[in-house]
Tab-separated table of C-alpha atoms and ligand atoms in Angstrom:
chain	number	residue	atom	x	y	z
A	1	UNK	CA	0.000	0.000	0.000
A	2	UNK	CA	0.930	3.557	-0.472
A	3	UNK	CA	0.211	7.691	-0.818
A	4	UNK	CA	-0.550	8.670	-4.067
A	5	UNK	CA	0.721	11.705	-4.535
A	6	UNK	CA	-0.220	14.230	-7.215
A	7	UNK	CA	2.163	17.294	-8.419
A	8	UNK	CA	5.396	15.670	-7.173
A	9	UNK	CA	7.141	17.167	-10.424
A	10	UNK	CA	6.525	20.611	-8.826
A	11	UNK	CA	7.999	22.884	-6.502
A	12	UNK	CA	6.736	21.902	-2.885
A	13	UNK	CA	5.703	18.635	-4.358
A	14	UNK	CA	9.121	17.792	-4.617
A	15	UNK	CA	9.736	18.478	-0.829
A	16	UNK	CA	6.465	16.494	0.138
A	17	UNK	CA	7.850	13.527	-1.554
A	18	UNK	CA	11.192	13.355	-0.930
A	19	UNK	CA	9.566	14.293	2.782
A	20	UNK	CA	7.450	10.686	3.096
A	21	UNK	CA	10.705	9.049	1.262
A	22	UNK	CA	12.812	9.752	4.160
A	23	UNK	CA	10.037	8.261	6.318
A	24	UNK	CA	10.441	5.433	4.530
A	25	UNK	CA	6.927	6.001	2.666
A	26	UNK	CA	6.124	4.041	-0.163
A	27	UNK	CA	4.665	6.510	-2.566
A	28	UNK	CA	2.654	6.252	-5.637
A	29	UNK	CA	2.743	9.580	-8.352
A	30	UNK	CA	1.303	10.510	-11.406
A	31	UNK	CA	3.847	12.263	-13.598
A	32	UNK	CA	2.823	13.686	-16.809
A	33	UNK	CA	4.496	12.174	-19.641
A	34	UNK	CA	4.452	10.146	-22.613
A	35	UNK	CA	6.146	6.785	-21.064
A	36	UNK	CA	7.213	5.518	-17.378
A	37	UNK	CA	10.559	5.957	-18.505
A	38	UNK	CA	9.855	10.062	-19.050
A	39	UNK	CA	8.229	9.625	-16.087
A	40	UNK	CA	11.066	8.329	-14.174
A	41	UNK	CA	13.564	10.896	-16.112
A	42	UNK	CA	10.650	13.993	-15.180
A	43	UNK	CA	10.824	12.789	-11.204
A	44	UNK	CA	14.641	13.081	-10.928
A	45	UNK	CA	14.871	16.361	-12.400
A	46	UNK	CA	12.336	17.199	-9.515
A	47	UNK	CA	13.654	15.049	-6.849
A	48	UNK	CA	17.654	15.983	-7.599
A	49	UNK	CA	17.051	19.005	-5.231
A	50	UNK	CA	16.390	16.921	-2.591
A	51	UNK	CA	18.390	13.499	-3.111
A	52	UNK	CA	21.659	12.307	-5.326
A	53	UNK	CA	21.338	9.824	-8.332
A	54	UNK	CA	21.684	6.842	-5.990
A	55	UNK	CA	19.423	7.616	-3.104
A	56	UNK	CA	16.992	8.382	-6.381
A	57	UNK	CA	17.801	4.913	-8.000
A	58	UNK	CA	16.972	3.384	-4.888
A	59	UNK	CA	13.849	4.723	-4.269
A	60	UNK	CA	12.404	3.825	-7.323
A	61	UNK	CA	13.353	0.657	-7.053
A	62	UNK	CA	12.127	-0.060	-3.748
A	63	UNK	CA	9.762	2.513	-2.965
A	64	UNK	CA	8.497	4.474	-6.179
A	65	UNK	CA	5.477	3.900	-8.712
A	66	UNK	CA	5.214	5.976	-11.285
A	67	UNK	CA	2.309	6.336	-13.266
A	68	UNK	CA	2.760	8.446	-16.518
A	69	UNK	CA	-0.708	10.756	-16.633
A	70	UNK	CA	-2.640	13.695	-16.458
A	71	UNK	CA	-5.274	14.576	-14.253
A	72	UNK	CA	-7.347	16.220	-16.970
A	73	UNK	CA	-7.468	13.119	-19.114
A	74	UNK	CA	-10.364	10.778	-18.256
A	75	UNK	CA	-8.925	8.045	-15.871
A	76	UNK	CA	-5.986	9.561	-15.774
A	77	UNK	CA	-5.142	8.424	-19.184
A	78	UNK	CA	-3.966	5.143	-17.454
A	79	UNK	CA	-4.272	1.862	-18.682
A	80	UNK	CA	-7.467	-0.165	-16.890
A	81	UNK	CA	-4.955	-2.272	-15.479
A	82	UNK	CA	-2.643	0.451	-14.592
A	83	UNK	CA	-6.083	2.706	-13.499
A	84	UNK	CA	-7.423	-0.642	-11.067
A	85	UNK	CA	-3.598	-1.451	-9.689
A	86	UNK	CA	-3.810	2.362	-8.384
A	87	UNK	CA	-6.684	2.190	-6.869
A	88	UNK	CA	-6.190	-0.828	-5.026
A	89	UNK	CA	-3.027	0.055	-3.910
A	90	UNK	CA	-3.755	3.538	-2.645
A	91	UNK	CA	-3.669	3.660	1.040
A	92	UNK	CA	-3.897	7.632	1.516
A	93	UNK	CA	-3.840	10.362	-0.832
A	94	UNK	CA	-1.920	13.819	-1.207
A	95	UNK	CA	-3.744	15.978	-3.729
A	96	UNK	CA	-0.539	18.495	-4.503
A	97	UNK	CA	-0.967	19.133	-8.347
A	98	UNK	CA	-2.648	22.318	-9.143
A	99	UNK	CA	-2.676	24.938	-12.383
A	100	UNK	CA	-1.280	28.112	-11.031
A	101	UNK	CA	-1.871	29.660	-13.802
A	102	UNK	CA	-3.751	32.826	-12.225
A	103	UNK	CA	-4.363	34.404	-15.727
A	104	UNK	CA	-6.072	30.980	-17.434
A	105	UNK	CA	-9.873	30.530	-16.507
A	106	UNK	CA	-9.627	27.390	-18.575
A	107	UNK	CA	-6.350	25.900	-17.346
A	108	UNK	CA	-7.863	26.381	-13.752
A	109	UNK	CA	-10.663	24.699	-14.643
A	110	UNK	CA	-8.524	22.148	-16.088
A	111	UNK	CA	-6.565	21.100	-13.170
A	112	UNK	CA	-8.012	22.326	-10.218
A	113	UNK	CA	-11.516	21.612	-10.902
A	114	UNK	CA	-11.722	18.803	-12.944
A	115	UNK	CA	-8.337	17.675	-11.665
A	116	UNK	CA	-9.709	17.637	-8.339
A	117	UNK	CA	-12.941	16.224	-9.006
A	118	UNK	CA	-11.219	12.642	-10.839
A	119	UNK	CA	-8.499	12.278	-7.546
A	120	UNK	CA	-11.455	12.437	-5.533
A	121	UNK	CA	-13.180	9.770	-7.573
A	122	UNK	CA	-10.149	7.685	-7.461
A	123	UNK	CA	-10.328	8.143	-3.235
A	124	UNK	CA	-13.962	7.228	-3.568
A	125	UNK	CA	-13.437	4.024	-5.555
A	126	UNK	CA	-10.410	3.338	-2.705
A	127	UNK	CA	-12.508	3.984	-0.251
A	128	UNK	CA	-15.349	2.038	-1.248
A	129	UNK	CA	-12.628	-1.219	-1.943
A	130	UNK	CA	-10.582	-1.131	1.329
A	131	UNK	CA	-10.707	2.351	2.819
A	132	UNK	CA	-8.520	5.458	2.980
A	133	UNK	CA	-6.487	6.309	6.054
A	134	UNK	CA	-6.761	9.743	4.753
A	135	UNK	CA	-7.203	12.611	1.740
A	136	UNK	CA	-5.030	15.549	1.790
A	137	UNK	CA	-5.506	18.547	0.138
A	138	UNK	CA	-3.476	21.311	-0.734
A	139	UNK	CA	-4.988	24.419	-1.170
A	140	UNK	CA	-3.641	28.135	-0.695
A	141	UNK	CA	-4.591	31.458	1.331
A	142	UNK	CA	-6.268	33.055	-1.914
A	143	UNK	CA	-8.780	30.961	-1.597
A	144	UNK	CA	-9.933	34.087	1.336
A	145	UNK	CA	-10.476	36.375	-1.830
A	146	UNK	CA	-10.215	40.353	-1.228
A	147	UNK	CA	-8.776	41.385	1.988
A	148	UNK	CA	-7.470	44.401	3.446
A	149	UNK	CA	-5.110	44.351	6.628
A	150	UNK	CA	-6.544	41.537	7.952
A	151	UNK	CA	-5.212	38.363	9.764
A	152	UNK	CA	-7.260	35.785	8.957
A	153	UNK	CA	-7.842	32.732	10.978
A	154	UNK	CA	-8.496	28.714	9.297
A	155	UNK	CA	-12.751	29.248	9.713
A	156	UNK	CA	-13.225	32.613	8.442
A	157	UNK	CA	-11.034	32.091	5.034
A	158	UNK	CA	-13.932	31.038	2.671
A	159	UNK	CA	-16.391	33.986	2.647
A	160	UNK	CA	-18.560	33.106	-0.541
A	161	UNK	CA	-19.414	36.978	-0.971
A	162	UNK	CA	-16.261	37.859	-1.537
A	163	UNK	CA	-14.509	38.532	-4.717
A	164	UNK	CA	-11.655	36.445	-5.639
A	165	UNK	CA	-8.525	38.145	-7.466
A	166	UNK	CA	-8.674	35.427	-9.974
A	167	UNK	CA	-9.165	32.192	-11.722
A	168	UNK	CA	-6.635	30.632	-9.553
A	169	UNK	CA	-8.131	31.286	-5.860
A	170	UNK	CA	-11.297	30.897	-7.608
A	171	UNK	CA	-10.450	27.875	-8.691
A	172	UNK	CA	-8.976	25.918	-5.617
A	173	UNK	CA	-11.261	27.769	-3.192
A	174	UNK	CA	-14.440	25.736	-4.615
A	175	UNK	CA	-11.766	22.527	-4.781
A	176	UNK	CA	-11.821	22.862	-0.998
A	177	UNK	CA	-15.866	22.532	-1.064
A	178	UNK	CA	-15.660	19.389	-3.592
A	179	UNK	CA	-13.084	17.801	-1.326
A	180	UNK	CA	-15.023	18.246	1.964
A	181	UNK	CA	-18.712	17.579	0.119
A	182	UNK	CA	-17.791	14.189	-1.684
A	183	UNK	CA	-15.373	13.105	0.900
A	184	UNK	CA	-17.958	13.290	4.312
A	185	UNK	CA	-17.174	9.835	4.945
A	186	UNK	CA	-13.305	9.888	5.795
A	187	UNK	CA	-10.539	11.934	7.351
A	188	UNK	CA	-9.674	14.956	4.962
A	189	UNK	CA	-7.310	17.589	5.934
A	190	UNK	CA	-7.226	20.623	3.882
A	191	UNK	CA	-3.672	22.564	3.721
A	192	UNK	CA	-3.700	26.093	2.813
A	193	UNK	CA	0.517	27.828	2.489
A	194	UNK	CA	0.868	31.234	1.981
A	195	UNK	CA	3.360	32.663	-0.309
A	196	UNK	CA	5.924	29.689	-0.899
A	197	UNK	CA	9.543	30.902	-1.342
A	198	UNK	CA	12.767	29.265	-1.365
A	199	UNK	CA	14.569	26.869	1.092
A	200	UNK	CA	15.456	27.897	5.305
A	201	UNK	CA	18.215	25.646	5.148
A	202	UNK	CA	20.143	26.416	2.094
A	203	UNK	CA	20.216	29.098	-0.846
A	204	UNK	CA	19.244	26.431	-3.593
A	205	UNK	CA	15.764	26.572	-5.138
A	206	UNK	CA	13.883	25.103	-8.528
A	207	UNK	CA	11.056	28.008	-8.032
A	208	UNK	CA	11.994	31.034	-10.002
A	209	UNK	CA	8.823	33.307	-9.888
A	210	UNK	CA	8.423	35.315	-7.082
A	211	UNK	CA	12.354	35.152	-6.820
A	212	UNK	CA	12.108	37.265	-10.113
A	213	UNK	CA	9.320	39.596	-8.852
A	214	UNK	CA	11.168	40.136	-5.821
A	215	UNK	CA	14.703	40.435	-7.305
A	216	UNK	CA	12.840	43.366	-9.392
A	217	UNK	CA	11.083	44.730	-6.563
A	218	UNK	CA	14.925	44.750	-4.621
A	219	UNK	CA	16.635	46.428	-7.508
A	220	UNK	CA	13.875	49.469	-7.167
A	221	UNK	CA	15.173	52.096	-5.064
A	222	UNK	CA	11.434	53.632	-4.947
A	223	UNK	CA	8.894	50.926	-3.706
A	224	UNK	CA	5.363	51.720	-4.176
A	225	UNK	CA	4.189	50.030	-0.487
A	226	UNK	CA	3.362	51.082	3.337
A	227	UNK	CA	6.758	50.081	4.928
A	228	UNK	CA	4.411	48.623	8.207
A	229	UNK	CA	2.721	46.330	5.481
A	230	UNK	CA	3.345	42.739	6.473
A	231	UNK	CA	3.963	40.200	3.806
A	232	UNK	CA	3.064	36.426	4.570
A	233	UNK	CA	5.731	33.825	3.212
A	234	UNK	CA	6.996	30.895	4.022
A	235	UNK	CA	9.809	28.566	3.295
A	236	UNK	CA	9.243	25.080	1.259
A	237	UNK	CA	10.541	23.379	4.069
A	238	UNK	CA	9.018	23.890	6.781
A	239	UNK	CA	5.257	23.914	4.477
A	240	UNK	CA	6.117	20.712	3.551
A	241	UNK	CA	7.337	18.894	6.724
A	242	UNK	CA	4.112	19.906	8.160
A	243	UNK	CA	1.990	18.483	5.451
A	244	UNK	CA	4.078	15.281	6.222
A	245	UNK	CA	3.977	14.912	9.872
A	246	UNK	CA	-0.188	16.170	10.078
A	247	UNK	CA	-0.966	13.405	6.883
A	248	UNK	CA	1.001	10.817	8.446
A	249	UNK	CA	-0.317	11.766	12.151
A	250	UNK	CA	-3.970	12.216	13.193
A	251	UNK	CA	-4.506	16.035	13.259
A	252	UNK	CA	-6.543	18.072	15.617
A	253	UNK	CA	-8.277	19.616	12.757
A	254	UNK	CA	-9.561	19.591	9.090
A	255	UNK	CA	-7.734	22.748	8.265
A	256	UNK	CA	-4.282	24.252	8.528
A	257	UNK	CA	-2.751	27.455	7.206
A	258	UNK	CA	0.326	27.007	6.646
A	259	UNK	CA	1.609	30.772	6.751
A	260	UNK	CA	3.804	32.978	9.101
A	261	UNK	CA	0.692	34.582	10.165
A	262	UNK	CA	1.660	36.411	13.423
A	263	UNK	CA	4.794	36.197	12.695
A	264	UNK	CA	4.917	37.736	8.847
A	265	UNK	CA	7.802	40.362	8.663
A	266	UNK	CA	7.050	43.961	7.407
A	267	UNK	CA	8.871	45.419	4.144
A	268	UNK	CA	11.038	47.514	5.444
A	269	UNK	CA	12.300	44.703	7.276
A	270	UNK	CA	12.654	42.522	4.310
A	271	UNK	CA	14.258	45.195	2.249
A	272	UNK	CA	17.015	45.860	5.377
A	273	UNK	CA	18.137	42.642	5.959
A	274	UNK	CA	18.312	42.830	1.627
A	275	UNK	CA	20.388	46.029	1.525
A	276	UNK	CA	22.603	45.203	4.557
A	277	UNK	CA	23.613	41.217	2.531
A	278	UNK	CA	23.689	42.520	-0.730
A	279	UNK	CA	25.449	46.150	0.245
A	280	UNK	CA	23.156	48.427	-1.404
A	281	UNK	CA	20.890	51.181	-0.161
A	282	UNK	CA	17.604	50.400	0.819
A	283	UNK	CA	14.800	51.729	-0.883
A	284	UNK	CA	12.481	54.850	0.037
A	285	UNK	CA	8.795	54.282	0.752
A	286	UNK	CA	6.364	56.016	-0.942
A	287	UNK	CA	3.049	54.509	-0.475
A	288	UNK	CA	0.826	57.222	-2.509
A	289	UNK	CA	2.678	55.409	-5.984
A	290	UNK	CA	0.608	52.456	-5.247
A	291	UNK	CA	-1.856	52.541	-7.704
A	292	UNK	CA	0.307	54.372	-10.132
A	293	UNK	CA	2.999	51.660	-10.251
A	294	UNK	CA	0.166	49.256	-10.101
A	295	UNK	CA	-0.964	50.790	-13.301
A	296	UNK	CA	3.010	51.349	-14.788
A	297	UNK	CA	3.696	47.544	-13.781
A	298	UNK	CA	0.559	46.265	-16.125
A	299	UNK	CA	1.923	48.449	-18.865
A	300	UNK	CA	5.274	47.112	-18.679
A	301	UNK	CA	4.300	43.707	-18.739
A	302	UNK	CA	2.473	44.496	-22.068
A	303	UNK	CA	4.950	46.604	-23.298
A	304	UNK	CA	8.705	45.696	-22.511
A	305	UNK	CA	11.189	42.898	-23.127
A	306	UNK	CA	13.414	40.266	-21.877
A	307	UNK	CA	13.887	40.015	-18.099
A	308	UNK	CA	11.735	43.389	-17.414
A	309	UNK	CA	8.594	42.003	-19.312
A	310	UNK	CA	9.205	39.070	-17.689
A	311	UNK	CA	9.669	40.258	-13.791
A	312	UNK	CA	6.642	43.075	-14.645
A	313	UNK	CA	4.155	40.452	-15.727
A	314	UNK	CA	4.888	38.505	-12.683
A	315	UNK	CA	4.514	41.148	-10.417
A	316	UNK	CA	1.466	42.491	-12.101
A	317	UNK	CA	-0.448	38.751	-11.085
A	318	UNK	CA	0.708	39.067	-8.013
A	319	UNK	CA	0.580	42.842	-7.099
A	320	UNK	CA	-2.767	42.601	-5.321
A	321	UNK	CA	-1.265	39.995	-2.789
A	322	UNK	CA	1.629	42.504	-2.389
A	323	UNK	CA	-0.307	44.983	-1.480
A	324	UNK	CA	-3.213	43.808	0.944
A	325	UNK	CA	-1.346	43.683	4.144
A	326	UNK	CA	-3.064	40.624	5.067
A	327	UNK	CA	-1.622	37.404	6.608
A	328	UNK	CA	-2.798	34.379	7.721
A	329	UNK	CA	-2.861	32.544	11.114
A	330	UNK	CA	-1.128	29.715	11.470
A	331	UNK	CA	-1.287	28.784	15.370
A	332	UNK	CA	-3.113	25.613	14.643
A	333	UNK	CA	-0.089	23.865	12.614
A	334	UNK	CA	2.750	25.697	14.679
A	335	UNK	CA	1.328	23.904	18.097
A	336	UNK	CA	0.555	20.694	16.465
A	337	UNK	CA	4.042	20.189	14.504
A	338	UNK	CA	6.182	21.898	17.259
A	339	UNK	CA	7.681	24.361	14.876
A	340	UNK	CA	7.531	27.572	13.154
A	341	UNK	CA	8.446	28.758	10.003
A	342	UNK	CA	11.856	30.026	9.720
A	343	UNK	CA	11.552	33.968	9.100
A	344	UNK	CA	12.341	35.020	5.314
A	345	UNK	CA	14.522	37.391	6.566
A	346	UNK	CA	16.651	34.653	8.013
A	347	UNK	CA	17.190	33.687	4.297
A	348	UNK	CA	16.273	35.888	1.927
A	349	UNK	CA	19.664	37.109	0.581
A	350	UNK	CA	21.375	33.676	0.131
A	351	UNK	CA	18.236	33.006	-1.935
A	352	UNK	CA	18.259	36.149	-3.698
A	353	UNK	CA	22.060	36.107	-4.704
A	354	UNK	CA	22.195	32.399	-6.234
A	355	UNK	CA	18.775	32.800	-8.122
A	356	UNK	CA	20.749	35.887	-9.360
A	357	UNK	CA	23.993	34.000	-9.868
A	358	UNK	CA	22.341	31.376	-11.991
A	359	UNK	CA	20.200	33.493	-14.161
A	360	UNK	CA	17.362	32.262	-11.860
A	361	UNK	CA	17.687	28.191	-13.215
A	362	UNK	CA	18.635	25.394	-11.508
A	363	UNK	CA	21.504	24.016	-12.729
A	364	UNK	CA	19.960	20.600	-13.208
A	365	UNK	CA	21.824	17.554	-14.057
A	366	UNK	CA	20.418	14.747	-16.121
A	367	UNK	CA	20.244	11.027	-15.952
A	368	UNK	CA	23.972	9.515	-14.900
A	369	UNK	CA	25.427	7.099	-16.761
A	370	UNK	CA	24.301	8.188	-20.159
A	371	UNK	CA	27.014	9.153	-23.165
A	372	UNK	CA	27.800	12.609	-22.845
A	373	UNK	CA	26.177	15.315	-24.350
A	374	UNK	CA	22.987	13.049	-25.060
A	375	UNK	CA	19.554	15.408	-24.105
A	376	UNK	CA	16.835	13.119	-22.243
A	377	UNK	CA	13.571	13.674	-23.353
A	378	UNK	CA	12.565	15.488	-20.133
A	379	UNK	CA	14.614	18.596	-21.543
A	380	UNK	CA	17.335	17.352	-18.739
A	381	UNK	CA	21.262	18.120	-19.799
A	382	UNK	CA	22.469	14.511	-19.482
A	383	UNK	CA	25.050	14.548	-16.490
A	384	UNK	CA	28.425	12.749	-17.834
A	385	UNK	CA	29.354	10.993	-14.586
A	386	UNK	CA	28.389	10.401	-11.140
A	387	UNK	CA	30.357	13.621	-9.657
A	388	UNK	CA	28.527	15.839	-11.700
A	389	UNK	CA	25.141	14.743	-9.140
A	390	UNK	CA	25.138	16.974	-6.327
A	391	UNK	CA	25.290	15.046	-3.233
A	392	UNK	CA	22.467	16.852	-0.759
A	393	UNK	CA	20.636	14.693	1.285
A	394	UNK	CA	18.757	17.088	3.851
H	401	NAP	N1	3.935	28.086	-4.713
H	401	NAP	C1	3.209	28.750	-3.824
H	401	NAP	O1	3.576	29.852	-3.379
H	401	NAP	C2	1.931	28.156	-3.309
H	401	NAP	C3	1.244	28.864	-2.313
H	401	NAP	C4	0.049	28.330	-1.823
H	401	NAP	C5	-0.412	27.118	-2.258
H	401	NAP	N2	0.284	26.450	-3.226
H	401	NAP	C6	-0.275	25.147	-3.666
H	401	NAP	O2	0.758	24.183	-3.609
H	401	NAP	C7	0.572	23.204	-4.630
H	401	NAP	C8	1.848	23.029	-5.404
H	401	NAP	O3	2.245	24.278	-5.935
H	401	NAP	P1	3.702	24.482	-6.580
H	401	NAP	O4	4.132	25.853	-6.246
H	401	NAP	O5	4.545	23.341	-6.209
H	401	NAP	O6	3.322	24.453	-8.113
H	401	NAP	P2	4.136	23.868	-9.349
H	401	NAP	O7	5.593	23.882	-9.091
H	401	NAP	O8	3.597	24.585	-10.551
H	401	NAP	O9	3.650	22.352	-9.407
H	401	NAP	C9	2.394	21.990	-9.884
H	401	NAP	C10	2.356	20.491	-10.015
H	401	NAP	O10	1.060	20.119	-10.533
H	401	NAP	C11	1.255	19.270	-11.654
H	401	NAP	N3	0.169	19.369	-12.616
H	401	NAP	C12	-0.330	20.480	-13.191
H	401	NAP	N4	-1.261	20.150	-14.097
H	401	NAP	C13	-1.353	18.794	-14.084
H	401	NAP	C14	-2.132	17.855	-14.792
H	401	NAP	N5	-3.009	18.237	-15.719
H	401	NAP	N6	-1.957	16.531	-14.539
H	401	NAP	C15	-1.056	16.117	-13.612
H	401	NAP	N7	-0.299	16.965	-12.906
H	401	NAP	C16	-0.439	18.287	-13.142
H	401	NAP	C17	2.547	19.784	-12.273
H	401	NAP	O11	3.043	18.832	-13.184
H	401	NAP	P3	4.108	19.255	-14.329
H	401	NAP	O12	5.451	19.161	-13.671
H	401	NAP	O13	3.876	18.238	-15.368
H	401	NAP	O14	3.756	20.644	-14.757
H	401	NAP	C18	3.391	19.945	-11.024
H	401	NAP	O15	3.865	18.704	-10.587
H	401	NAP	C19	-0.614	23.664	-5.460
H	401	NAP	O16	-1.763	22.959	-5.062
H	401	NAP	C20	-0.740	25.144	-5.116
H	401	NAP	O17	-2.078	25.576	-5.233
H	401	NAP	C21	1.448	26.922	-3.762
């Protein structure tokens, strides 16, 4: 038996996985690609943050199923066989996957509705064969629509007349009513992180977007926001060793933000502890630009090129979420796991400087043991020998 997990190709699915690996979980995950063997090739580009070719090999020999498939595509575009062997083997499930694609309606629909809807069918047709020990969602703090300097608490997130900012909170906020309406008869726990960014314990990181909007935002020496505003983020550690230890334990609750909440950092905080690492001056405050920049920000992400385009459309999605001083409380998951989220401040340079350093991309290495120079069909640069794997093992 095992936990299916979905999205373990992704940023904080990544962590979640290699998370239950180290707890010697055997884990079942639905990678999108053409064959098991892209499937295989797909999971180590994900998984090489977290383990080294062998500790990978190993795993999926002893502990790894992969099932090439999408959740959009009716049975998962599994074989029956494949589809029943699933099913029958699931013992929990970990919905991770999600489109977080703010600007697509349709992709949103995609994934997180119809995504959502077929994983719960699957825990359904487990249930209903042997039973689930448990169905874990992860969700996200937009799902609490428009707010204004607010800290919001786990029961008073979903407020169904309030706007959402887009297709993406929409989205996963009526994912969170499909999961606890079709599910009544097991244990769910829905998990809802803040603003994911980077690593506590070291300066390496596959997630590149809000690096880039804030690498933007630090280069600015005139920022648009109320220096007092508090800004709610959290590292992919500590997000996903909670979602570990509450799946694997038997939570107090149903719901968990999984936020700094309380303990969110103001700006000009953030942008000290920048200025003092990096050696530069930090920026001036000038909150009445808000809605001008707001404006100038949507313009240059029609209008530029290259990395500006590219850093402007990013912050443009997620200027609202900049800008609404609200954070979320996370007292429930801090007192039930024992431990808080490491402050961003604590790492926020050291992330900063190597997404800078490597032109904000991993430097992935492929498959070993392949002839040099050959590309896998994951996109992977094929690694030429076993030294070229970095060795981290957290
Ligand atoms: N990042 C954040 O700041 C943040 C904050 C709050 C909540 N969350 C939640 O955390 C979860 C993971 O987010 P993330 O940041 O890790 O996102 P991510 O890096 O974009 O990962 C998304 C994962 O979903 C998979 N996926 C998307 N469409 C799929 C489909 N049709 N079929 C199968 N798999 C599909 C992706 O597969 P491919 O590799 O094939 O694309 C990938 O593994 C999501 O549920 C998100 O809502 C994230």
């Amino acid at each position: 038996m095992a936990t299916f997990l979905t999205g373990a190709t992704g940023f904080l699915g990544s962590y979640i996985a290699s998370g239950l690996l180290a707890e010697g979980e055997p884990l079942s995950v639905l990678v999108r690609a053409k064959s098991r063997e892209d499937a295989r090739r797909r999971l180590w580009k994900a998984l090489q943050l977290h383990l080294d070719f062998n500790a990978f090999e190993d795993h999926l020999a002893n502990r790894i199923e992969v099932y090439p498939g999408d959740l959009t595509e009716s049975g998962f575009g599994l074989s029956p066989d494949d589809l029943e062997r699933l099913i029958h083997s699931t013992e929990s499930v970990i919905h991770c996957a999600a489109s977080l694609n703010r600007r697509s309606e349709r992709s949103c629909m995609n994934v997180n509705l119809r995504g959502t809807l077929a994983v719960i069918r699957l825990a359904r047709a487990a249930q209903a064969g042997h039973g689930l020990r448990r169905f874990s969602q992860v969700s996200t703090v937009s799902v609490a629509g428009h707010r204004s300097h607010e800290t919001v608490s786990e029961n008073e997130a979903i407020d169904w007349s309030r706007p959402d900012y887009d297709a993406y909170g929409r989205t996963k906020k009526f994912a969170e009513t499909m999961v606890r309406e079709l599910l009544t008869d097991l244990p769910i726990t829905i998990f809802r992180p803040s603003i994911i960014l980077g690593d506590s314990r070291r300066p390496e990181t596959t997630q590149f977007d809000m690096v880039r909007a804030f690498s933007f935002l630090a280069g600015m020496p005139v920022l648009p926001f109320r220096p007092l505003d508090r800004i709610d983020i959290v590292p992919a550690d500590w997000v996903a060793d909670s979602v570990v230890r509450l799946h694997r334990g038997t939570p107090r609750h149903d719901t968990y933000h999984l936020s700094a909440g309380r303990l969110s950092e103001p700006y000009f905080r953030i942008t000290d502890a920048l200025a003092r690492a990096l050696d530069s001056r930090p920026p001036t405050y000038v909150p009445i630009l808000e809605k001008p920049f707001g404006a100038g920000v949507r313009a240059l992400s029609h209008l530029a090129g290259g990395s500006v385009k590219l850093g402007a459309k990013l912050l443009d999605v997620f200027y609202p979420y900049l800008v609404y001083d609200t954070v979320f409380d996370s007292s429930r998951a801090v007192e039930e796991t024992g431990r808080a989220p490491a402050p961003f401040t604590n790492y926020c340079a050291p992330l900063l400087e190597f997404a800078r350093r490597n032109g904000f991309k991993f430097p992935y290495v492929g498959w070993v043991g392949e002839p040099e120079g050959q590309k896998d069909p994951a996109g992977v640069a094929v690694a030429t020998d076993v030294g070229a794997t970095r060795g981290t093992s957290p």
